[in-house]
XYZ file of N, CA, C and O in Angstrom:
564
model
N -38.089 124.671 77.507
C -37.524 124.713 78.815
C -37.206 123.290 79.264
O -37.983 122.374 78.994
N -35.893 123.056 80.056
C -35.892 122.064 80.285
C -36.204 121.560 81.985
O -36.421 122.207 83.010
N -36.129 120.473 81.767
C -36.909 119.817 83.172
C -35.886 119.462 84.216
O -35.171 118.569 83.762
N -35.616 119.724 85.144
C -34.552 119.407 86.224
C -35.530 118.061 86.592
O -36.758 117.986 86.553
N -34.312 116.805 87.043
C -35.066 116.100 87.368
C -34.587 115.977 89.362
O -33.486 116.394 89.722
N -34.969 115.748 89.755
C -34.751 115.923 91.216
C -33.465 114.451 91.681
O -33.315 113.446 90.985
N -32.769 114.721 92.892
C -32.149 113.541 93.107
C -32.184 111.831 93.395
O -31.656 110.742 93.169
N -33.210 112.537 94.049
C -33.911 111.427 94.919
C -34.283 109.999 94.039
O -33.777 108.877 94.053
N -35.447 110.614 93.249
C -35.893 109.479 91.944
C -34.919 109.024 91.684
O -34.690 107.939 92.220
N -33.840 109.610 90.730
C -32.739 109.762 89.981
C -32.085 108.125 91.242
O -32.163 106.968 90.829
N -31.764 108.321 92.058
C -31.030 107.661 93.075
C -31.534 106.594 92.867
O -30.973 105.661 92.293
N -33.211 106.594 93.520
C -33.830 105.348 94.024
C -34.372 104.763 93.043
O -35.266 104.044 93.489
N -34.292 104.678 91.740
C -34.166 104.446 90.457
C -32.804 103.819 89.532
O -32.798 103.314 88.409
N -32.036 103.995 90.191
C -30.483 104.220 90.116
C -30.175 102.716 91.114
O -29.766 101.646 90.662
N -30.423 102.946 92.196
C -30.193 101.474 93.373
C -31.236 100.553 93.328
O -31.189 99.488 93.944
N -32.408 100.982 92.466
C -33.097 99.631 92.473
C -32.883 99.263 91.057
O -33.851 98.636 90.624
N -32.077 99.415 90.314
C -31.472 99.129 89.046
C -30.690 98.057 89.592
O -31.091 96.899 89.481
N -29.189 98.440 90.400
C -28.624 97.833 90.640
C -28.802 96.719 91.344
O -28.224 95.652 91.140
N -29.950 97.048 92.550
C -30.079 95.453 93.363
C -30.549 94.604 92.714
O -30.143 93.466 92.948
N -31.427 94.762 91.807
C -32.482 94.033 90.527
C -31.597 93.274 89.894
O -31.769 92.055 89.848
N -30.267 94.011 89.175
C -28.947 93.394 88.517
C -28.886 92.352 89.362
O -29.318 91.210 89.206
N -28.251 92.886 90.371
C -27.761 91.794 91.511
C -28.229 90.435 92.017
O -27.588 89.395 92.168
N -29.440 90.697 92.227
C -30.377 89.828 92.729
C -30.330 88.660 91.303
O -30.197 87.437 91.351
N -30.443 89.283 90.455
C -30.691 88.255 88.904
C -29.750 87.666 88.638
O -29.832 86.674 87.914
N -28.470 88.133 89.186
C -27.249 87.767 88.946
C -26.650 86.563 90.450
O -25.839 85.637 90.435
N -27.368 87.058 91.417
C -27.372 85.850 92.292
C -28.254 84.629 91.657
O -27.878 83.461 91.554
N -29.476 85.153 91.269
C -29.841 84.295 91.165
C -29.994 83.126 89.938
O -30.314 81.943 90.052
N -29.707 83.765 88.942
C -28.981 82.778 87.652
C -27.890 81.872 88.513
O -28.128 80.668 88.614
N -26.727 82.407 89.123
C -25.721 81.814 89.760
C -26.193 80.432 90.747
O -25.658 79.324 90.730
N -27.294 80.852 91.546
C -27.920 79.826 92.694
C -28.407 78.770 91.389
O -27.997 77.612 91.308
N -29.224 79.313 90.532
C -29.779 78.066 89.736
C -28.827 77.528 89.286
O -29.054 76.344 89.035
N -27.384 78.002 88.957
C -26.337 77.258 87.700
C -25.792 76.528 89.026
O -25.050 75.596 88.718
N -25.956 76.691 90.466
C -25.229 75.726 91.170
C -25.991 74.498 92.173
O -25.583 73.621 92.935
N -27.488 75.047 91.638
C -28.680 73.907 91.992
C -28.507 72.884 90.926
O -28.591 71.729 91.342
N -28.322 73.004 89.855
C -28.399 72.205 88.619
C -27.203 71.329 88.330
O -27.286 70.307 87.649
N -25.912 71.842 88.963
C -24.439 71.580 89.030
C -25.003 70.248 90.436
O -24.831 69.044 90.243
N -25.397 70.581 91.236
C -25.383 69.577 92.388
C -26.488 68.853 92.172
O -26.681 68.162 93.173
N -27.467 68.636 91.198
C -28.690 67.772 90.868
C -27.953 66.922 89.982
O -27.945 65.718 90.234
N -27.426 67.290 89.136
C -26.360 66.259 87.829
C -25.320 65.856 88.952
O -25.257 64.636 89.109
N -24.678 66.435 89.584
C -23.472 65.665 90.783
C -24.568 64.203 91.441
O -24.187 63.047 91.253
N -25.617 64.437 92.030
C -25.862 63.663 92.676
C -26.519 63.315 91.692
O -27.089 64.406 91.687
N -27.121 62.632 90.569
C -27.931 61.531 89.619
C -26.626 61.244 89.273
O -26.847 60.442 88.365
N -25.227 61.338 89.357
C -24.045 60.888 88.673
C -23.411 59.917 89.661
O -22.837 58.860 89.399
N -23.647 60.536 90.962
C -23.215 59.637 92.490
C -24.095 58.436 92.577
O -23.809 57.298 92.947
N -25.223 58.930 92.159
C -26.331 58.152 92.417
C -26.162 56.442 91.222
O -26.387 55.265 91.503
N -25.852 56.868 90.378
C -25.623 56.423 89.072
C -24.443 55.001 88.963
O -24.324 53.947 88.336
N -23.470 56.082 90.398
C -22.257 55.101 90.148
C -22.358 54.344 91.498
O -21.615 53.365 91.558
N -22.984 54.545 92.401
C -23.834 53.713 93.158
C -24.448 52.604 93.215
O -24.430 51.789 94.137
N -25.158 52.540 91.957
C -25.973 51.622 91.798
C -24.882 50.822 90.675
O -25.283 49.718 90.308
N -23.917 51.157 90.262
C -23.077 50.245 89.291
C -22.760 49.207 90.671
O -23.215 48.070 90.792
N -21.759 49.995 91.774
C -21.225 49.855 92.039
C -22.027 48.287 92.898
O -21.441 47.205 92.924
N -23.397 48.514 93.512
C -24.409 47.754 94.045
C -24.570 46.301 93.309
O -24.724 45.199 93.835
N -24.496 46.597 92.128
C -24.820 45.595 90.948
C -23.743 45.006 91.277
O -23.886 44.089 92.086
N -22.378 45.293 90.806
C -20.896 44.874 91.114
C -21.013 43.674 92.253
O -20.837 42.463 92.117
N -21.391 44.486 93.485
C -21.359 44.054 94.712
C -22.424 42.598 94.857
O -22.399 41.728 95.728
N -22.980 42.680 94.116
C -24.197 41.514 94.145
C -23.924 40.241 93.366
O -24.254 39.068 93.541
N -23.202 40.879 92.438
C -22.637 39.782 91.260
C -21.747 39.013 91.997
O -21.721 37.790 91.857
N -20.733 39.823 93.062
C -20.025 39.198 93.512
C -20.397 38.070 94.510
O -19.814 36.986 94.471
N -21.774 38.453 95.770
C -22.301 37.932 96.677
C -22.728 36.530 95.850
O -22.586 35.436 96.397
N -23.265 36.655 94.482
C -23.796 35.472 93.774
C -22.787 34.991 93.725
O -22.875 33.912 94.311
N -21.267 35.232 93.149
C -20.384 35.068 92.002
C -19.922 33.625 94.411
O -19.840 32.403 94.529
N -19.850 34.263 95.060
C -19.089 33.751 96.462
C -20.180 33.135 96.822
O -19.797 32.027 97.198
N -21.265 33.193 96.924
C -22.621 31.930 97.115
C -22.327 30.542 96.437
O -22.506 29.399 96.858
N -21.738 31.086 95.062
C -22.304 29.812 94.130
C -20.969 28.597 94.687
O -21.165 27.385 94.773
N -19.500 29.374 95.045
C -18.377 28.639 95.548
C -18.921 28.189 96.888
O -18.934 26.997 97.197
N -19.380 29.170 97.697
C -19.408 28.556 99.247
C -20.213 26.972 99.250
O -19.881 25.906 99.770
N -21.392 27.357 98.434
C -22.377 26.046 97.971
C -21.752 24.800 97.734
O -21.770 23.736 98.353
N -20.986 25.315 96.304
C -19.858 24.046 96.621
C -19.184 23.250 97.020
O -18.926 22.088 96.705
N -18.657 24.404 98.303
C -17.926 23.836 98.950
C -18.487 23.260 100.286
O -17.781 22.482 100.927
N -19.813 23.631 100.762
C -20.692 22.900 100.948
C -20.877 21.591 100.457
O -20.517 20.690 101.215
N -21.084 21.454 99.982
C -21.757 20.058 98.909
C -20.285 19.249 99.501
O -20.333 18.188 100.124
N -19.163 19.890 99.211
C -18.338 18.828 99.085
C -18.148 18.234 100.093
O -17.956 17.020 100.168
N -18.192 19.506 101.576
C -17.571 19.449 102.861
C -18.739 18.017 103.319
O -18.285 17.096 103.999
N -19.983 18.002 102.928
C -21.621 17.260 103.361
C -20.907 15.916 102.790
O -21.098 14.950 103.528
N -19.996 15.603 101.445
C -19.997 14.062 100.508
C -19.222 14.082 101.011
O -19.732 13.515 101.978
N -17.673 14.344 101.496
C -16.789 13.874 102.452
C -16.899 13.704 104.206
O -16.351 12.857 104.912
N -17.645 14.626 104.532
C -18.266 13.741 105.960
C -19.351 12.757 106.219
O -19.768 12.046 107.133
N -19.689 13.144 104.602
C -20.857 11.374 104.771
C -19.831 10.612 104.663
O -19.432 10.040 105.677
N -19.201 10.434 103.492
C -18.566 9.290 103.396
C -17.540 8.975 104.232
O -17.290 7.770 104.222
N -16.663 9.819 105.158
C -16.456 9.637 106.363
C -16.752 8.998 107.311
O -15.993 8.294 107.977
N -18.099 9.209 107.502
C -18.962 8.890 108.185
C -19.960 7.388 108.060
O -20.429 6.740 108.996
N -20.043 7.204 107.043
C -20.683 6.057 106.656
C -19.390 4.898 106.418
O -19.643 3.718 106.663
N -18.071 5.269 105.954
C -16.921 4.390 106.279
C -16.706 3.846 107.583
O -16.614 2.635 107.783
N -16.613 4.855 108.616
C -16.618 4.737 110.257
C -17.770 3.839 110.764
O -17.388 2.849 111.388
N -19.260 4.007 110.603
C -20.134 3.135 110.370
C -20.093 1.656 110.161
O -20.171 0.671 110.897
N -19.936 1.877 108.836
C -19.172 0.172 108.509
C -18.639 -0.355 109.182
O -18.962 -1.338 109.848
N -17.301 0.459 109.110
C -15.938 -0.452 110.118
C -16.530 -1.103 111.557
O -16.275 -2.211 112.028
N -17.468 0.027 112.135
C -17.594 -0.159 113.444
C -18.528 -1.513 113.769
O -18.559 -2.433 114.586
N -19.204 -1.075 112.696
C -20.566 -2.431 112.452
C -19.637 -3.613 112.081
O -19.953 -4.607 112.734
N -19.001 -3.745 111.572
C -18.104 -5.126 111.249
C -17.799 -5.424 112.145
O -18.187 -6.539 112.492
N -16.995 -4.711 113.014
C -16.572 -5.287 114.389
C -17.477 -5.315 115.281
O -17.195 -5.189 116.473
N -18.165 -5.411 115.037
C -19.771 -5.463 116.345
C -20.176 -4.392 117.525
O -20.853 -4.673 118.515
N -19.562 -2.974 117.182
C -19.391 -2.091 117.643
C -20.462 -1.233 117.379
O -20.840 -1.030 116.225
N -21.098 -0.596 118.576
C -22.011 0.353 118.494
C -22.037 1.539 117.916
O -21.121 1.942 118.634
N -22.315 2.627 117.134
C -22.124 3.385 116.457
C -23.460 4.644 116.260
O -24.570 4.375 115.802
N -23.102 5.762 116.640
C -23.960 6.545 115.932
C -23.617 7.639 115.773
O -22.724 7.948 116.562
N -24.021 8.721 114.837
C -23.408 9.500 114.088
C -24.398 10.807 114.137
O -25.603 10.706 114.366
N -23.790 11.925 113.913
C -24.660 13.159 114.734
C -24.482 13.864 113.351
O -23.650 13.647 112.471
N -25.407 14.685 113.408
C -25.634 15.426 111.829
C -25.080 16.795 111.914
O -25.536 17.523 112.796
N -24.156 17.254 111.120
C -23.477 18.935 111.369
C -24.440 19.772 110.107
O -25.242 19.439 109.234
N -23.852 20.968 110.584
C -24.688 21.689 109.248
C -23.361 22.215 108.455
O -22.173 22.292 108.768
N -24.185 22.575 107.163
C -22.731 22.660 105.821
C -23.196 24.041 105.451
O -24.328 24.523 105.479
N -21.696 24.712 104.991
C -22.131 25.750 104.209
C -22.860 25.811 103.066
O -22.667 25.099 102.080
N -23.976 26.930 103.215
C -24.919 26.841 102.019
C -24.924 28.224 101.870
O -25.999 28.823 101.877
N -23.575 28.975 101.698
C -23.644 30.453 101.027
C -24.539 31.725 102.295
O -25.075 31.466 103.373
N -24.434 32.613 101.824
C -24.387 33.886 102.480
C -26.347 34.207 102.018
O -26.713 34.042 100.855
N -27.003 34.499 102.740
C -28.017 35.562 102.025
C -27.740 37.061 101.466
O -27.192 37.916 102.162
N -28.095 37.247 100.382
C -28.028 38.665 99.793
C -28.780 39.776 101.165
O -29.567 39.379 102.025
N -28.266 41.152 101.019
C -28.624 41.656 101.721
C -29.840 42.176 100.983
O -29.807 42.625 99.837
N -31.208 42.047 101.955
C -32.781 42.468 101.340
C -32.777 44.315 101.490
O -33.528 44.959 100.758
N -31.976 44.938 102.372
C -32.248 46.759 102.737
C -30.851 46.583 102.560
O -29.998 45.804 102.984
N -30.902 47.772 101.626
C -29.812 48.750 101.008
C -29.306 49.462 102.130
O -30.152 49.876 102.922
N -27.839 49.747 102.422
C -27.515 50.276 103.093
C -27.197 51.600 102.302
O -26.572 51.448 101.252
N -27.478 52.629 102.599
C -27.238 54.004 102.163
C -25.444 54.425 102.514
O -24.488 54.608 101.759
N -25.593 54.456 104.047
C -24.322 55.033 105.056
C -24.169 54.663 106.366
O -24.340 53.447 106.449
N -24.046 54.912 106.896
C -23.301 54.844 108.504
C -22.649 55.844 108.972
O -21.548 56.282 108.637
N -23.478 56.241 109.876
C -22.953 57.391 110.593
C -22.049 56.853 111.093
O -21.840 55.645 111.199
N -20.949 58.429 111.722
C -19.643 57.733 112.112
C -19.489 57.206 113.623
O -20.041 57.723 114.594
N -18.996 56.552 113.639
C -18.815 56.397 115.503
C -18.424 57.024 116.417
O -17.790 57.999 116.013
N -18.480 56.960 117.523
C -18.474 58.069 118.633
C -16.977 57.699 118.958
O -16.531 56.557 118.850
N -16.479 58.455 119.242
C -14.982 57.837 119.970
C -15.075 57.583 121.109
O -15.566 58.484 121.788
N -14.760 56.585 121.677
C -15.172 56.070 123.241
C -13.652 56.531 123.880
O -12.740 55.739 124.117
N -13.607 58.038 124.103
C -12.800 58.735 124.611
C -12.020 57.795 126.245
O -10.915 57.491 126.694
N -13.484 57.674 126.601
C -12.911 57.410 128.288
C -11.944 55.833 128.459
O -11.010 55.661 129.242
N -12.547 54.751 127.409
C -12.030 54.027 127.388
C -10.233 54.026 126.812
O -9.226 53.456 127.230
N -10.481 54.885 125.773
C -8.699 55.110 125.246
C -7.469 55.746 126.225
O -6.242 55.648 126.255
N -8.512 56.459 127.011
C -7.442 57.012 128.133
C -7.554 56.072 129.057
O -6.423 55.798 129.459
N -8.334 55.472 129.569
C -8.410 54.217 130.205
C -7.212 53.901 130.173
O -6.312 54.135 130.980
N -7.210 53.057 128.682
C -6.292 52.062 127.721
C -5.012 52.796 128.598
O -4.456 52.260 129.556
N -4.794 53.678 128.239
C -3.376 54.547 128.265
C -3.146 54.707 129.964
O -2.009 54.957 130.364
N -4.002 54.588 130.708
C -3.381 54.848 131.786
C -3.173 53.639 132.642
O -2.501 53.559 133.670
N -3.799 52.805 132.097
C -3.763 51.040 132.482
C -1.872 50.722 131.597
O -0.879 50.263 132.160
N -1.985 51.115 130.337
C -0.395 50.790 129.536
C 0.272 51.499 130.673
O 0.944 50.844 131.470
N 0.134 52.772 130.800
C 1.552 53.340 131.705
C 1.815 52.536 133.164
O 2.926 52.170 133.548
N 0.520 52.336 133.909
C 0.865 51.881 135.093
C 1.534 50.687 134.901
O 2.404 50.382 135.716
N 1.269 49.898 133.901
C 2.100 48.498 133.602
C 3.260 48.542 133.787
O 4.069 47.916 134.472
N 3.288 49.629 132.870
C 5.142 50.089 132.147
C 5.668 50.149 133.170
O 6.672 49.467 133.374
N 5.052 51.144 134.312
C 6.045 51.439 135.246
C 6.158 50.226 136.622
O 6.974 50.373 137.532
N 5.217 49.090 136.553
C 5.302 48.434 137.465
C 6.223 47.421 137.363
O 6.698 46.784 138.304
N 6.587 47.220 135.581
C 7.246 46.211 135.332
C 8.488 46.925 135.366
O 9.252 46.301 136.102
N 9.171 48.205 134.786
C 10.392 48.862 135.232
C 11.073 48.423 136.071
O 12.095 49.018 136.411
């Protein structure tokens, strides 16, 4: 004899098949797009820090000129300065001479800047702007 099996089981056996599918199938998908955005960002991250290095080489690469040009700007206002000296002292002229400061390059930045949030638009001032331009316009008309 055979066995009727009733609907119900049959059903709720039947839809928890399918959500089970589903669910596994979301969720393989969520992991293949957790793993997609973990490699995105160690790759951002990656070209970041090239890019940091780049940026530093350069701060050295514009230190080592500014220095220079330091040095040079310091031996031509001495000797400027110590010429003027002379002269003045020869002629029996009083003289004294005040000390400037010289370029000696940039400091590296010590905190990493990540980002910068964006700025607020200073709405009131632009219409300001604009209603200060028109009244002009029309006063000078």
């Amino acid at each position: 004899m055979a066995m009727v099996l009733r609907p119900a089981p049959v059903i709720g056996f039947v839809g928890a098949s399918v959500v089970g599918g589903a669910g596994a199938a979301v969720f393989t998908y969520a992991g293949h797009q957790i793993i997609g955005a973990v490699t995105q960002i160690r790759d951002d991250q990656a070209g970041y820090d090239l890019r940091y290095e780049r940026h530093l080489a350069r701060v050295i690469q514009a230190n080592g000129r500014l220095r220079a040009y330091g040095r040079t700007q310091e031996r031509s206002r001495h000797e400027v300065t110590d010429r003027m000296r002379d002269f003045l002292t020869g002629i029996n002229l009083n003289s004294q001479a005040y000390d400037d400061r010289f370029l000696d390059g940039v400091d590296p930045p010590l905190v990493r800047v990540t980002g910068k949030p964006k700025l607020n638009l200073n709405l009131e001032g632009w219409v300001q702007g604009l209603v200060n331009a028109a009244t002009l316009s029309a006063r000078v008309s």
